[in-house]
mmCIF file of N, CA and C in Angstrom:
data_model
loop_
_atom_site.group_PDB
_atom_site.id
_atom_site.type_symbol
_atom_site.label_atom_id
_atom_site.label_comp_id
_atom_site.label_asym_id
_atom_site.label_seq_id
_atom_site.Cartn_x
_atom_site.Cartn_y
_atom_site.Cartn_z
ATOM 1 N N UNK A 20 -43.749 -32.103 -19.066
ATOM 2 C CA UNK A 20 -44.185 -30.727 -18.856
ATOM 3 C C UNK A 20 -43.108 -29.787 -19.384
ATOM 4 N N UNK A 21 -43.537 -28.703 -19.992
ATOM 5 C CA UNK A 21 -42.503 -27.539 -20.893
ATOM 6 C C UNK A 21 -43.297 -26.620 -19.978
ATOM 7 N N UNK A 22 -42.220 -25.734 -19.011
ATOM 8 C CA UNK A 22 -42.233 -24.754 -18.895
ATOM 9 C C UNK A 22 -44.094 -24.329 -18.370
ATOM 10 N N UNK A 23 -44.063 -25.428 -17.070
ATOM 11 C CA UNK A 23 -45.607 -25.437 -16.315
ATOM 12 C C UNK A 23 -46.874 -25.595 -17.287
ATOM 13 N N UNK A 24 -46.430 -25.999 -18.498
ATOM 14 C CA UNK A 24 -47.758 -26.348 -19.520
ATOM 15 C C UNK A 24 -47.436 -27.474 -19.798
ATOM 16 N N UNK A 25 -48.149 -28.835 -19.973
ATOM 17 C CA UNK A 25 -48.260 -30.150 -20.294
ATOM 18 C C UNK A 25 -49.340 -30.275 -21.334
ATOM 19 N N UNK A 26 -49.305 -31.477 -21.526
ATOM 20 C CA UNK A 26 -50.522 -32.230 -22.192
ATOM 21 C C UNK A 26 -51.085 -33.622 -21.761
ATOM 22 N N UNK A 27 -52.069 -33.522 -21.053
ATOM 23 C CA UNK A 27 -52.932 -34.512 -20.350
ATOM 24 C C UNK A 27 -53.909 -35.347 -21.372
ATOM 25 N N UNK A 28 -53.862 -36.947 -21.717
ATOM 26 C CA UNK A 28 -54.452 -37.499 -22.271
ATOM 27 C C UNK A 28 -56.201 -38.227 -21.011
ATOM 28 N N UNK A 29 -57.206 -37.764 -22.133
ATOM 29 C CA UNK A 29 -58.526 -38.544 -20.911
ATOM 30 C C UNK A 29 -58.675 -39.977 -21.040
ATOM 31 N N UNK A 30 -58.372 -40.886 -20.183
ATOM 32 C CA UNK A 30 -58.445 -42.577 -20.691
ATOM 33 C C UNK A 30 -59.707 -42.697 -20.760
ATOM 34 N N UNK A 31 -60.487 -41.699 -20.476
ATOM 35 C CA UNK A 31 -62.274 -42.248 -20.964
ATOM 36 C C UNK A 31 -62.460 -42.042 -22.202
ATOM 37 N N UNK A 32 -62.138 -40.665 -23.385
ATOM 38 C CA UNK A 32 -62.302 -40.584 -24.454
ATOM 39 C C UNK A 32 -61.184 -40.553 -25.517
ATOM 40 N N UNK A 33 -59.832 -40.463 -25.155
ATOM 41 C CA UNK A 33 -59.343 -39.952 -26.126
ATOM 42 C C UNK A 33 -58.699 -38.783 -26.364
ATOM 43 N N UNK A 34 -59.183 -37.736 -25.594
ATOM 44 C CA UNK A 34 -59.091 -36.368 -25.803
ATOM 45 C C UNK A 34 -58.181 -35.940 -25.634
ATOM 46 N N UNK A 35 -57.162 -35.127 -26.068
ATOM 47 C CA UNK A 35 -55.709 -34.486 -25.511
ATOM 48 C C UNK A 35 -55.999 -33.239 -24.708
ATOM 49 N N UNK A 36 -55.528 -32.601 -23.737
ATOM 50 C CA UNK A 36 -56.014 -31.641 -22.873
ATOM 51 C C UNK A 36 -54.846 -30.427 -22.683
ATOM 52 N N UNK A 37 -54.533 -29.321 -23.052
ATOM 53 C CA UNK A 37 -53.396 -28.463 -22.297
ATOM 54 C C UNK A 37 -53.581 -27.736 -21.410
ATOM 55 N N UNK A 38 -53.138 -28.353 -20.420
ATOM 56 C CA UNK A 38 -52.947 -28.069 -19.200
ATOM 57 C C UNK A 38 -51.931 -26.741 -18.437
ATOM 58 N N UNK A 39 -53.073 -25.915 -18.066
ATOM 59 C CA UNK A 39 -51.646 -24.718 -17.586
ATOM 60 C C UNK A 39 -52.259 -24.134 -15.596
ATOM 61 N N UNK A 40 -51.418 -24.692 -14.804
ATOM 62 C CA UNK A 40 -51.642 -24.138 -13.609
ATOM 63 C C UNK A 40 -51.294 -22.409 -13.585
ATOM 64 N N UNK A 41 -52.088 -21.836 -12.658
ATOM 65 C CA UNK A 41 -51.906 -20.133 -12.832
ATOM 66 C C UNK A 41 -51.599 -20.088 -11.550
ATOM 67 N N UNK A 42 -51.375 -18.933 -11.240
ATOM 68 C CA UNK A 42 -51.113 -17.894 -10.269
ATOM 69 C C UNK A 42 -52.295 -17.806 -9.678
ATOM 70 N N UNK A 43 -52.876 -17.602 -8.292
ATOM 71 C CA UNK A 43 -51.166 -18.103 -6.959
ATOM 72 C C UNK A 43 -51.042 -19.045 -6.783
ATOM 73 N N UNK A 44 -49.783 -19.109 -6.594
ATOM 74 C CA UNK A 44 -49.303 -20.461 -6.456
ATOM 75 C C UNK A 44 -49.948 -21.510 -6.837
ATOM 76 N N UNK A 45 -49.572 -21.247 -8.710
ATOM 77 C CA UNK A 45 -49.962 -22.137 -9.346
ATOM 78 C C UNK A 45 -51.459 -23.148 -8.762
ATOM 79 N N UNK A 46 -52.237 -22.155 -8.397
ATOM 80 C CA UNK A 46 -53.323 -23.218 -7.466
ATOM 81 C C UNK A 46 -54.622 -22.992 -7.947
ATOM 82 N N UNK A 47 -54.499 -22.478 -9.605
ATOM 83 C CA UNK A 47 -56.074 -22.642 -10.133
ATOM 84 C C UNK A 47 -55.528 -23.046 -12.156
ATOM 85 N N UNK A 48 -56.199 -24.515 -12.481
ATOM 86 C CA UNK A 48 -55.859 -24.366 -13.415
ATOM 87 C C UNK A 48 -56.600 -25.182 -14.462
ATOM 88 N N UNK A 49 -56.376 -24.562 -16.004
ATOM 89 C CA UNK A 49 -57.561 -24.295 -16.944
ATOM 90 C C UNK A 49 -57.150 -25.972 -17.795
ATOM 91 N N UNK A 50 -57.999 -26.518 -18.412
ATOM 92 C CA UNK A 50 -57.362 -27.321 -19.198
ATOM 93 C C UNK A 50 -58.167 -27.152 -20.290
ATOM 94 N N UNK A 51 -57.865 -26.868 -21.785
ATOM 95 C CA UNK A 51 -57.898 -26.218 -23.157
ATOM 96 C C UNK A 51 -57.826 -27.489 -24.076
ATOM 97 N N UNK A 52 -59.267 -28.085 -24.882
ATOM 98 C CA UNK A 52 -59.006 -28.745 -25.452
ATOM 99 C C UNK A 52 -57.656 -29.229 -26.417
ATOM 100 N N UNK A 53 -56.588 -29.774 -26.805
ATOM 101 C CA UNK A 53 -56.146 -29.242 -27.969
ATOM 102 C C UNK A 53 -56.408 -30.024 -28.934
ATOM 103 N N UNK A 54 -56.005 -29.306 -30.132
ATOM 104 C CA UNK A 54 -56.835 -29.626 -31.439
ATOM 105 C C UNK A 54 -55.790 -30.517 -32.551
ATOM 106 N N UNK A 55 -54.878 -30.539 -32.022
ATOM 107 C CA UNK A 55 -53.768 -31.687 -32.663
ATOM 108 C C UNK A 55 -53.007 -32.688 -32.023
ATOM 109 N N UNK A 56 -52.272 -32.950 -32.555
ATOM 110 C CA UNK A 56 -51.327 -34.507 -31.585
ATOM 111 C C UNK A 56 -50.247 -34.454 -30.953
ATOM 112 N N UNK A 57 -49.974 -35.254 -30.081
ATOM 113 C CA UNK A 57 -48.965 -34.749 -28.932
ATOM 114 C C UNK A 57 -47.370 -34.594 -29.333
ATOM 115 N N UNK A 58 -47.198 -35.140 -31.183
ATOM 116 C CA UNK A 58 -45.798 -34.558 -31.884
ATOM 117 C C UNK A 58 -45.834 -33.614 -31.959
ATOM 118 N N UNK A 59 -47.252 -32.738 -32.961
ATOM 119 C CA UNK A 59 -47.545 -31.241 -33.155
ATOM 120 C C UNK A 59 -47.057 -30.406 -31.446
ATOM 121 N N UNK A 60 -47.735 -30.812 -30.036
ATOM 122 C CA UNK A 60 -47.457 -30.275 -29.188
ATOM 123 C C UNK A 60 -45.922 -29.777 -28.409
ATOM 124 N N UNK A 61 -45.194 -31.058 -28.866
ATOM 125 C CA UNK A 61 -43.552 -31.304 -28.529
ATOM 126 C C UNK A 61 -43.249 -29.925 -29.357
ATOM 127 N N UNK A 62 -43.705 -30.272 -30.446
ATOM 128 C CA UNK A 62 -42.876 -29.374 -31.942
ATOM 129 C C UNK A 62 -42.845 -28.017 -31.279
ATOM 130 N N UNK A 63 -44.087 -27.614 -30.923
ATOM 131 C CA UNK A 63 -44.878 -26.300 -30.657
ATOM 132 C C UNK A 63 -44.016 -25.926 -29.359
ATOM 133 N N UNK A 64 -43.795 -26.794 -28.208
ATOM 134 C CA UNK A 64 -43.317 -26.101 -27.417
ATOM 135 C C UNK A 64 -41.965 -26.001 -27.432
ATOM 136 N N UNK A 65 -41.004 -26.367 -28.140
ATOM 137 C CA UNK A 65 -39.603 -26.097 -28.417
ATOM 138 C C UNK A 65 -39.394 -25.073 -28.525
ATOM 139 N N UNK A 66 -40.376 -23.969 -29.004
ATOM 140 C CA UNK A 66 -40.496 -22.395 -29.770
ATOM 141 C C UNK A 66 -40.160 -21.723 -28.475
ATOM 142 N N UNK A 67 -39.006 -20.798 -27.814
ATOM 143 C CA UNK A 67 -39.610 -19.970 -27.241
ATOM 144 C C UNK A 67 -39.834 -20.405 -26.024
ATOM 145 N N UNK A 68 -39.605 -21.491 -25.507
ATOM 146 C CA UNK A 68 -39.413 -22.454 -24.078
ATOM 147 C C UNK A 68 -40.733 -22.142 -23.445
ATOM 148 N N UNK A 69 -41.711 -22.908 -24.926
ATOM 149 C CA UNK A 69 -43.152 -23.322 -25.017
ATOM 150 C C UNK A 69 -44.112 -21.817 -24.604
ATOM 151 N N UNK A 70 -43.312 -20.620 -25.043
ATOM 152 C CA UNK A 70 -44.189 -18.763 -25.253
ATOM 153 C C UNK A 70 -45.461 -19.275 -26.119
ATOM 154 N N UNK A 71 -44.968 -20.151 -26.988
ATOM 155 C CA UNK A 71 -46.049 -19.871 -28.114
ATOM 156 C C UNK A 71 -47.750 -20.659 -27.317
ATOM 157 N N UNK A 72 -47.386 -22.055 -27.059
ATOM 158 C CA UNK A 72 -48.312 -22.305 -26.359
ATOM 159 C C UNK A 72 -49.072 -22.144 -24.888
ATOM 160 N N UNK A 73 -48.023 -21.053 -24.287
ATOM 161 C CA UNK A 73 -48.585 -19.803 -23.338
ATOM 162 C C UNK A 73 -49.416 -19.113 -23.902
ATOM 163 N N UNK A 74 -49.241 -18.919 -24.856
ATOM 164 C CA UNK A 74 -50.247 -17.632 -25.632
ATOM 165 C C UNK A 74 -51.275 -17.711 -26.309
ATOM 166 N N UNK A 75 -51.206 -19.064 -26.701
ATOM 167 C CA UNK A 75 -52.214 -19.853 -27.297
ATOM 168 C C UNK A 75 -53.571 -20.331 -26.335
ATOM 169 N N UNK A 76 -52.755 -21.025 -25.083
ATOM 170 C CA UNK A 76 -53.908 -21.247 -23.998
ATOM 171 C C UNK A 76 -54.378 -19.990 -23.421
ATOM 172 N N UNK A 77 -53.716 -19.180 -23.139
ATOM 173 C CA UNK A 77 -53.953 -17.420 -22.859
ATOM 174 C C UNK A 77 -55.076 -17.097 -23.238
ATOM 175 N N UNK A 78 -54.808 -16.915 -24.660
ATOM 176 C CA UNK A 78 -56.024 -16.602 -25.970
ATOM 177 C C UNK A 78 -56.560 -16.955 -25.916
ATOM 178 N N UNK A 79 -56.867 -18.582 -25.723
ATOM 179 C CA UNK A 79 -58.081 -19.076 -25.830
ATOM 180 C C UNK A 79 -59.033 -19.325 -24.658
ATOM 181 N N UNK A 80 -58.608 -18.603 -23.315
ATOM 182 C CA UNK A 80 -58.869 -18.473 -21.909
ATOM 183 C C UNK A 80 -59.936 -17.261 -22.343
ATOM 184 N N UNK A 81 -58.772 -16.588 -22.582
ATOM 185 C CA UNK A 81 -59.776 -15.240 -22.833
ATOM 186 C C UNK A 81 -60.795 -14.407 -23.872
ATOM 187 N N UNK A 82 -60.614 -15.583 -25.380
ATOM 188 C CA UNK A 82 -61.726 -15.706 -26.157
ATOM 189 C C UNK A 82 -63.059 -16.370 -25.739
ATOM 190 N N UNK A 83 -62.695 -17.407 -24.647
ATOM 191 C CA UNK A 83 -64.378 -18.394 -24.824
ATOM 192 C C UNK A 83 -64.564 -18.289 -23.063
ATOM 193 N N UNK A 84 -64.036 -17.599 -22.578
ATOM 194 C CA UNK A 84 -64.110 -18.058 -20.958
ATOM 195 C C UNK A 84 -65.959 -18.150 -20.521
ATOM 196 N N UNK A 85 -66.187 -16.530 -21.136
ATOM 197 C CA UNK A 85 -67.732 -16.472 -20.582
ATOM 198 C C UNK A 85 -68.863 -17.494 -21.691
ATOM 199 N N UNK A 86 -67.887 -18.548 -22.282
ATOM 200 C CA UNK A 86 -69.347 -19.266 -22.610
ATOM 201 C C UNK A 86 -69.343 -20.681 -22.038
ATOM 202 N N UNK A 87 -68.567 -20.466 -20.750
ATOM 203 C CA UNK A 87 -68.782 -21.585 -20.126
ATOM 204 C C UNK A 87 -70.053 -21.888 -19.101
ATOM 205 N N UNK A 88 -70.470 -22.681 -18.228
ATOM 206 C CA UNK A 88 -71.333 -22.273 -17.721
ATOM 207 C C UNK A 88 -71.098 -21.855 -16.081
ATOM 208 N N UNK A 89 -72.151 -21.217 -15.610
ATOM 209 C CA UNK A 89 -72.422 -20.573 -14.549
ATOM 210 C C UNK A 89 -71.764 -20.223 -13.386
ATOM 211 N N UNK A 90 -71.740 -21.827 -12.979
ATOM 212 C CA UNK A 90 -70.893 -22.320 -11.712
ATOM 213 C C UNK A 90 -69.101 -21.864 -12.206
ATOM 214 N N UNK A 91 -68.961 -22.180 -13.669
ATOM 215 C CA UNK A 91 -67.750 -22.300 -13.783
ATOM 216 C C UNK A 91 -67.019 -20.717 -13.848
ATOM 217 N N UNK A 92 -67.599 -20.091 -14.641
ATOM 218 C CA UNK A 92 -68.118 -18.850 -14.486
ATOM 219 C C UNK A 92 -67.408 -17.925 -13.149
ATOM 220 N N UNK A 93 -68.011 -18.021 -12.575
ATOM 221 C CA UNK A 93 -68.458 -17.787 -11.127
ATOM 222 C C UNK A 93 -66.777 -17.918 -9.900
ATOM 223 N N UNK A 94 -66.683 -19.126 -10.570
ATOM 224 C CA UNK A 94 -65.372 -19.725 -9.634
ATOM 225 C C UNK A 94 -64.403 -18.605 -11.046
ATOM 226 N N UNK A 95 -63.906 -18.642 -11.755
ATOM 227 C CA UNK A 95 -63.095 -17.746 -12.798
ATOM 228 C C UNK A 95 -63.082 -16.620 -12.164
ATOM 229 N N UNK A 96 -64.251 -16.031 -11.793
ATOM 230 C CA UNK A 96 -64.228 -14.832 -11.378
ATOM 231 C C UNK A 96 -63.567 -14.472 -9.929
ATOM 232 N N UNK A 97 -63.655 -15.768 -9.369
ATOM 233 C CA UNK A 97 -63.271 -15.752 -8.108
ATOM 234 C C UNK A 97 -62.100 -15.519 -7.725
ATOM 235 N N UNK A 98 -60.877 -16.384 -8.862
ATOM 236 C CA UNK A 98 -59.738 -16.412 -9.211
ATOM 237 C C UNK A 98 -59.446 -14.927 -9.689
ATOM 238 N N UNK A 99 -59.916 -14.488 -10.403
ATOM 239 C CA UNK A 99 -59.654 -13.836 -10.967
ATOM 240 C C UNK A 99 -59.415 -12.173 -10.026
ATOM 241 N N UNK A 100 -60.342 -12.223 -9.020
ATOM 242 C CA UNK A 100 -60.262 -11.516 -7.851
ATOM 243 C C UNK A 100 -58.804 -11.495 -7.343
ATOM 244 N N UNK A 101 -58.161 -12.935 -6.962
ATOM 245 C CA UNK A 101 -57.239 -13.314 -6.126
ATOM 246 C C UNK A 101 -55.815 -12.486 -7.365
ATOM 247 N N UNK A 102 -56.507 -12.687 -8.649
ATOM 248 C CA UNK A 102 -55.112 -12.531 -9.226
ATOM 249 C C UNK A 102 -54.543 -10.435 -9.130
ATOM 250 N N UNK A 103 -56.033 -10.022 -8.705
ATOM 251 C CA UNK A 103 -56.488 -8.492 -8.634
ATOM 252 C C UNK A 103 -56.617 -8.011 -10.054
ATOM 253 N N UNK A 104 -57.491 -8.917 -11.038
ATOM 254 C CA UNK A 104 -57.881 -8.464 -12.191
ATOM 255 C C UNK A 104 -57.026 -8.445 -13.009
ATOM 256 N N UNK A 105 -55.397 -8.677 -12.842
ATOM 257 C CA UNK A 105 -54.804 -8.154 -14.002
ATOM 258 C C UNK A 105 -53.461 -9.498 -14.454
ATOM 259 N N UNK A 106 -53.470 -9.853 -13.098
ATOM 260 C CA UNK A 106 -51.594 -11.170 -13.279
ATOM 261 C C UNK A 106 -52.262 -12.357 -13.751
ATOM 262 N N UNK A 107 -53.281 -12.948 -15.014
ATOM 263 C CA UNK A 107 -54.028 -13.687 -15.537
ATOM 264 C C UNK A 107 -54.135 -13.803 -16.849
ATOM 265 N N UNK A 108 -54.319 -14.740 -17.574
ATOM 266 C CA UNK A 108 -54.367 -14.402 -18.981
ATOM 267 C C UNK A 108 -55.601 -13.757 -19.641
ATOM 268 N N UNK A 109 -56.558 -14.125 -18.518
ATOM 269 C CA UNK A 109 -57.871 -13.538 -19.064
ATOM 270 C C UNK A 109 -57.829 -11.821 -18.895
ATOM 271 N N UNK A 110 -57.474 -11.415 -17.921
ATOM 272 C CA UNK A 110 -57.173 -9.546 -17.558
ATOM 273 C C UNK A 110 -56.018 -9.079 -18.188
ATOM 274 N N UNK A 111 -55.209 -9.488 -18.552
ATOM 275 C CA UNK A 111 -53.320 -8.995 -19.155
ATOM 276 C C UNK A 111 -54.106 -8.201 -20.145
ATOM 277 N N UNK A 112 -53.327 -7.120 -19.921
ATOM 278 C CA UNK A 112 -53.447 -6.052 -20.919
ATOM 279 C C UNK A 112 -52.246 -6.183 -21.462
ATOM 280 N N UNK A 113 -53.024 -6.512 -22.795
ATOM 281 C CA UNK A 113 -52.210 -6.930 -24.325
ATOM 282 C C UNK A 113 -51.651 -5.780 -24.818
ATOM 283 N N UNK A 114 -51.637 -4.384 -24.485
ATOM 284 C CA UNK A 114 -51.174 -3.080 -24.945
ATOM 285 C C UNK A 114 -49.987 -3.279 -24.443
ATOM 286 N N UNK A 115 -49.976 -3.382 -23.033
ATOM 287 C CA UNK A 115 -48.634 -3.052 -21.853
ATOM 288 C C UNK A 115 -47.696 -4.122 -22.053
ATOM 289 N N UNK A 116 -48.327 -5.466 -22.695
ATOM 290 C CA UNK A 116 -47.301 -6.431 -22.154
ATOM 291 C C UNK A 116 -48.155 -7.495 -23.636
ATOM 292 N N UNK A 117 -47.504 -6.872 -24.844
ATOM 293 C CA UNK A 117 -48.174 -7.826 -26.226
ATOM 294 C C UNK A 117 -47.551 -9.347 -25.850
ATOM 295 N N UNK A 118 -48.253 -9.954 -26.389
ATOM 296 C CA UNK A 118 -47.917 -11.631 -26.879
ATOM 297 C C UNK A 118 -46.775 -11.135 -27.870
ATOM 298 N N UNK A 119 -45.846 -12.128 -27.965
ATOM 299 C CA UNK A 119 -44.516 -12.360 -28.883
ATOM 300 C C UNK A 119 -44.704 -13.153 -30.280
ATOM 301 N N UNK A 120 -45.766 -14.212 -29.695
ATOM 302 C CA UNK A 120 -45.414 -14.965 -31.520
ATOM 303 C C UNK A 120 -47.193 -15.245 -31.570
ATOM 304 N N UNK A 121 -48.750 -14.550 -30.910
ATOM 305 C CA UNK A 121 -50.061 -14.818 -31.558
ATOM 306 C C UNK A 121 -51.136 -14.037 -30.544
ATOM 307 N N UNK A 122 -51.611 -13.584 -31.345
ATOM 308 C CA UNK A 122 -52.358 -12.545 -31.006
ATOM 309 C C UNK A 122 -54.086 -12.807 -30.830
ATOM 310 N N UNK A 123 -54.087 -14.033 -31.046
ATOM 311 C CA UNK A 123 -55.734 -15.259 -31.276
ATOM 312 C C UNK A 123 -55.128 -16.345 -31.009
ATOM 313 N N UNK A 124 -56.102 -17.162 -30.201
ATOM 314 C CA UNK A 124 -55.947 -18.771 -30.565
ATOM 315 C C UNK A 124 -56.159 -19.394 -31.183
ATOM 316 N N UNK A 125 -56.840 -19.009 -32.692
ATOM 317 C CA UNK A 125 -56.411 -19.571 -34.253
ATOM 318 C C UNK A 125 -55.612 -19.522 -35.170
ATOM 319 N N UNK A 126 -54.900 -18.504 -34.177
ATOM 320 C CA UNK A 126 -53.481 -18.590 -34.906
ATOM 321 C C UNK A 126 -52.456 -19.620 -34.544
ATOM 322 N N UNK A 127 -52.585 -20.164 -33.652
ATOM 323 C CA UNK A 127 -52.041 -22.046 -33.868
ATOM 324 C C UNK A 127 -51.845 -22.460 -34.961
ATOM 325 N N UNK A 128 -52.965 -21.904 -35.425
ATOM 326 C CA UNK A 128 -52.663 -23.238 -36.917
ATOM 327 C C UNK A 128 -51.450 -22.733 -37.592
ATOM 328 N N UNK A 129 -51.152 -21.338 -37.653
ATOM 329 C CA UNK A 129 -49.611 -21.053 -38.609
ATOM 330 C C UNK A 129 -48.895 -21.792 -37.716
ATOM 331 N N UNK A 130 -48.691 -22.489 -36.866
ATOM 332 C CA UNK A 130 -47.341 -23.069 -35.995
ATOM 333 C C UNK A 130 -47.683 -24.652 -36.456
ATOM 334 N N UNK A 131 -49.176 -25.149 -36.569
ATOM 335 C CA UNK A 131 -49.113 -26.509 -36.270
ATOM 336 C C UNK A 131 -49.251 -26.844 -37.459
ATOM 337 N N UNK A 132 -49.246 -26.234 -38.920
ATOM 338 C CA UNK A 132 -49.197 -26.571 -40.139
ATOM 339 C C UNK A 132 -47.925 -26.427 -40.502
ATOM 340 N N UNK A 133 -46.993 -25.821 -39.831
ATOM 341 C CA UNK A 133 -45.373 -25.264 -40.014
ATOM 342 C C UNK A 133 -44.963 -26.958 -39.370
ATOM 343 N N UNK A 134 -45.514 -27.254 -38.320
ATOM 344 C CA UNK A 134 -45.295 -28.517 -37.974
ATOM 345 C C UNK A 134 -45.443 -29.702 -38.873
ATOM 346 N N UNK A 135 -46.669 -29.608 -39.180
ATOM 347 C CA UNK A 135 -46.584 -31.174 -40.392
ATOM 348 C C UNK A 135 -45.713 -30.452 -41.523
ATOM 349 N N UNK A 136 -45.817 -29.419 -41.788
ATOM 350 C CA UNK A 136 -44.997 -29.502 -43.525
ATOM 351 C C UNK A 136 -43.401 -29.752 -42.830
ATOM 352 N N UNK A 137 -43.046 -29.802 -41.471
ATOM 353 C CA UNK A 137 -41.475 -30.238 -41.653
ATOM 354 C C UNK A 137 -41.294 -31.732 -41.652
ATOM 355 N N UNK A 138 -42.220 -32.152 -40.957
ATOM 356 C CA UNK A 138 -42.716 -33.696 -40.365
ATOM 357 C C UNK A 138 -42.829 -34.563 -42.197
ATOM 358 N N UNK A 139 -43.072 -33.803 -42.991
ATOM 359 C CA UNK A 139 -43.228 -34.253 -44.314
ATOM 360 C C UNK A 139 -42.134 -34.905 -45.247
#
């Protein structure tokens, strides 16, 4: 674990998972497909004592949250109450308090292609 974000492998499929517990007390938390391998992930979180992949799961919390479904939905919102709308990655107002190194969660890829071309 870097800095309360990990990477959880599923022994049913395969899948790599990033894992980030939130606020309060760390007692609600999201897990974010990820889309490369667990060297790319090491690499990534060295940056910044792992900012970059704070910002990355952030982003991508708060790009796709509402196309999850219902139930899941529902409980987000619930959390999201507890956090009072705003100490969350999905509510942070990006004006008051910008991201440092990505502003989307497709912007990964400038970090995880910076990764293989050193790996090369």
């Amino acid at each position: 674990m870097a800095n309360w974000i990990s990477l959880k492998l599923c022994p049913e499929c395969g899948t790599l998972w990033c894992f980030v517990p939130y606020e309060p007390y760390a007692s609600f938390s999201f897990l974010v497909k990820w889309p490369y391998d667990e060297k790319c992930f090491g690499s990534i979180a060295e940056i910044g004592d792992a900012r970059v992949l704070h910002e990355w799961h952030g982003a991508f919390l708060r790009e796709n949250w509402r196309s999850l479904v219902t139930d899941e939905i529902e409980a987000i919102d619930r959390w999201r109450q507890c956090t009072y709308m705003s100490h969350n990655p999905i509510d942070k107002d990006l004006a008051e308090y910008p991201n440092k190194y990505l502003s989307s969660a497709s912007e990964i890829v400038r970090y995880a292609e910076n990764t293989f071309n050193k790996s090369l």
